[in-house]
Coordinates of C-alpha atoms in Angstrom, one line a residue:
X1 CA -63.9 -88.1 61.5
X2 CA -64.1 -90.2 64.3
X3 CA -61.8 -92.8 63.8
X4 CA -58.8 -89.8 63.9
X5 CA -60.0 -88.2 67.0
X6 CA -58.1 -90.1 69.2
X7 CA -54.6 -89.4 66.3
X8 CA -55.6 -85.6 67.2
X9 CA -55.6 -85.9 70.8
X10 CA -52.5 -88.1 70.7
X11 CA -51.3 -85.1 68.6
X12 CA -52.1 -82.0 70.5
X13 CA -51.0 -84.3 73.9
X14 CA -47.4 -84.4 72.1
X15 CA -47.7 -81.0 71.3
X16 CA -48.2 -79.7 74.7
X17 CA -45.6 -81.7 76.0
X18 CA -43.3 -80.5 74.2
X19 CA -44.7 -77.1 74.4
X20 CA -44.4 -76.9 78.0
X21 CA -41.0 -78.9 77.8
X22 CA -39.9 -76.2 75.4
X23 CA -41.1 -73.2 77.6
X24 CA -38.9 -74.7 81.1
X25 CA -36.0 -75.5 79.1
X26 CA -35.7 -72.0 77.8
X27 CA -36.7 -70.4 80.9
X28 CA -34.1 -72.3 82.5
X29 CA -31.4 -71.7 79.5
X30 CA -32.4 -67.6 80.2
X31 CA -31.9 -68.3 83.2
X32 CA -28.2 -69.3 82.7
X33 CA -27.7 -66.3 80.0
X34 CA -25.6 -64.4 82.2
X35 CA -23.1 -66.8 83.2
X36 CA -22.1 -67.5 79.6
X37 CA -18.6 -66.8 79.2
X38 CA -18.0 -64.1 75.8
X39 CA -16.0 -66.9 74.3
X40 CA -19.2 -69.5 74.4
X41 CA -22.1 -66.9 73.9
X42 CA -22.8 -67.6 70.0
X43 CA -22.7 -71.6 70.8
X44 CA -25.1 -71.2 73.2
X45 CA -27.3 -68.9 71.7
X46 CA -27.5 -71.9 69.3
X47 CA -28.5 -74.1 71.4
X48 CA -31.1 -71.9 72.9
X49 CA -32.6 -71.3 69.7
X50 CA -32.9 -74.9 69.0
X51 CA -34.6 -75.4 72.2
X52 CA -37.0 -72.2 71.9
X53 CA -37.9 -73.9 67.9
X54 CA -38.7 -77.0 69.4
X55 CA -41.2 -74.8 71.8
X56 CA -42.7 -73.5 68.8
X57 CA -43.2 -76.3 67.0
X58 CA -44.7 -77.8 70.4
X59 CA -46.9 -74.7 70.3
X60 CA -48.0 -74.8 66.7
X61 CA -49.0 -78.9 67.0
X62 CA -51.2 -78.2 70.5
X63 CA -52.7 -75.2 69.0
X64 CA -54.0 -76.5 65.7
X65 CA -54.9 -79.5 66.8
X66 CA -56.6 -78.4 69.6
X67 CA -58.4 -76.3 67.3
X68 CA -59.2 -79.1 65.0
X69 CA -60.7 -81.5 68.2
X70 CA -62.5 -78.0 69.2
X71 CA -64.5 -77.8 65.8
X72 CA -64.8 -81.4 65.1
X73 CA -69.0 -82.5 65.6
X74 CA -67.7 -85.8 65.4
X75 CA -66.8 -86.7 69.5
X76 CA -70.1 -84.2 70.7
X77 CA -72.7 -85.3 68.1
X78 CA -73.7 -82.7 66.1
X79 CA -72.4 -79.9 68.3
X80 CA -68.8 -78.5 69.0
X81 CA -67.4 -78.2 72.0
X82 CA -67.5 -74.6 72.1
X83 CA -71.2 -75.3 72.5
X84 CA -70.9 -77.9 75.1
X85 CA -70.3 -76.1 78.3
X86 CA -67.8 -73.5 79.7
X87 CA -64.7 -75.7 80.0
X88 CA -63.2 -75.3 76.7
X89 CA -63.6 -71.4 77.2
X90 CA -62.0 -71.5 80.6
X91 CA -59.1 -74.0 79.0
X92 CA -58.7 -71.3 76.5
X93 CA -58.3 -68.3 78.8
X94 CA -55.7 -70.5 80.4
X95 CA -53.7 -71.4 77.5
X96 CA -53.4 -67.6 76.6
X97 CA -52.6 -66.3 79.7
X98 CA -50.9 -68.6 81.7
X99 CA -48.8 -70.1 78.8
X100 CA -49.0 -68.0 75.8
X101 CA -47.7 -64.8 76.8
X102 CA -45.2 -66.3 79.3
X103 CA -44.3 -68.2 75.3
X104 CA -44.1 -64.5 73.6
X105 CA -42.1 -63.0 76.3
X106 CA -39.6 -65.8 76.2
X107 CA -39.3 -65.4 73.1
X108 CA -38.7 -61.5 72.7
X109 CA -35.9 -62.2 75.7
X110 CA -34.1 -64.9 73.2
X111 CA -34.6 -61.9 70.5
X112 CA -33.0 -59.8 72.3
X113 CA -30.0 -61.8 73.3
X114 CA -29.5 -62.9 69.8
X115 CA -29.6 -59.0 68.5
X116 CA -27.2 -57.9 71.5
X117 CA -25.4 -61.1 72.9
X118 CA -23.9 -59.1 76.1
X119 CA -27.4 -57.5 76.8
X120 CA -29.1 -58.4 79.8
X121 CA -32.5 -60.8 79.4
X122 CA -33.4 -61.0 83.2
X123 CA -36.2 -63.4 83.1
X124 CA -39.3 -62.1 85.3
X125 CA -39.9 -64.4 88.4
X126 CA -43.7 -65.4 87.9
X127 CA -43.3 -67.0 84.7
X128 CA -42.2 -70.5 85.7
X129 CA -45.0 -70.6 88.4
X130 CA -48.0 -69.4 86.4
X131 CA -47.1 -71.6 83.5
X132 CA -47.3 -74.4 86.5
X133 CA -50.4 -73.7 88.3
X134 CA -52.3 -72.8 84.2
X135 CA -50.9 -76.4 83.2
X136 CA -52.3 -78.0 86.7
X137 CA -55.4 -75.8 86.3
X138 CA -55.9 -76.4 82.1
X139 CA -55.8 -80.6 83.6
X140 CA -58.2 -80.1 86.0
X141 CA -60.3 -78.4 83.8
X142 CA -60.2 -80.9 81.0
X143 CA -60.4 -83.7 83.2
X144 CA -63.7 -82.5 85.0
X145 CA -65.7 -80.5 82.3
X146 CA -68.8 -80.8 84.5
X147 CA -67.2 -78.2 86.8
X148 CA -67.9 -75.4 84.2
X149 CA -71.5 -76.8 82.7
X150 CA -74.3 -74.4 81.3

């Protein structure tokens, strides 16, 4: 199990790029929404629903293989790192909150659009900065797990 830790963390690293990528770009495509002209709406629906998969795939690699490194003994001996201090909890609260529901409301804005393309999907304001400060926060975490020790 060792020897594909660092495969995993290569993974879940191109995950959350992409992730995070995923999440600006449709923010920024939303954004844009309502200075589509009628005749270009469906073509750029398209396009944002290319991006927004690209998110989710993004989301799906970081997640699972986060997971995966989260329950593997092999890198923390024969414990997890759930039971190796409070860092992975406090990455975790950070991932849901500050990336995963700004994730899930992007997406039920790019639902909407696509049911009603001349409907209006103001994005909320905050969502661009907290997904900034939980990404600066999530790499200060991981980089300095002593912070949070037991």
């Amino acid at each position: 199990m060792e020897q594909h830790y660092a495969w995993y963390r290569i993974a879940h690293f191109i995950g959350m790029t992409l992730w995070l990528g995923g999440i600006a770009a449709t923010l920024a495509l939303l954004t844009g929404a309502g200075h589509v002209a009628a005749a270009h709406k469906d073509a750029f629906i398209a396009k944002l629903r290319r991006v927004a998969v690209a998110m989710d795939i993004g989301a799906t690699l970081a997640l699972v293989f986060g997971f995966v490194m989260a329950f593997t003994k092999a890198r923390w001996g024969n414990q997890t790192a759930f039971t190796t201090g409070g860092w992975l909890h406090a990455k975790l609260m950070l991932v849901v909150l500050g990336v995963l529901v700004p994730h899930i409301i992007l997406r039920a804005r790019l639902s909407r659009l696509r049911k009603n393309p001349a409907s209006d999907v103001a994005v909320p304001s905050w969502i661009f900065p907290v997904v900034l400060v939980a990404s600066i926060a999530i790499i200060v975490v991981v980089g300095y797990p002593t912070l949070l020790r037991k």
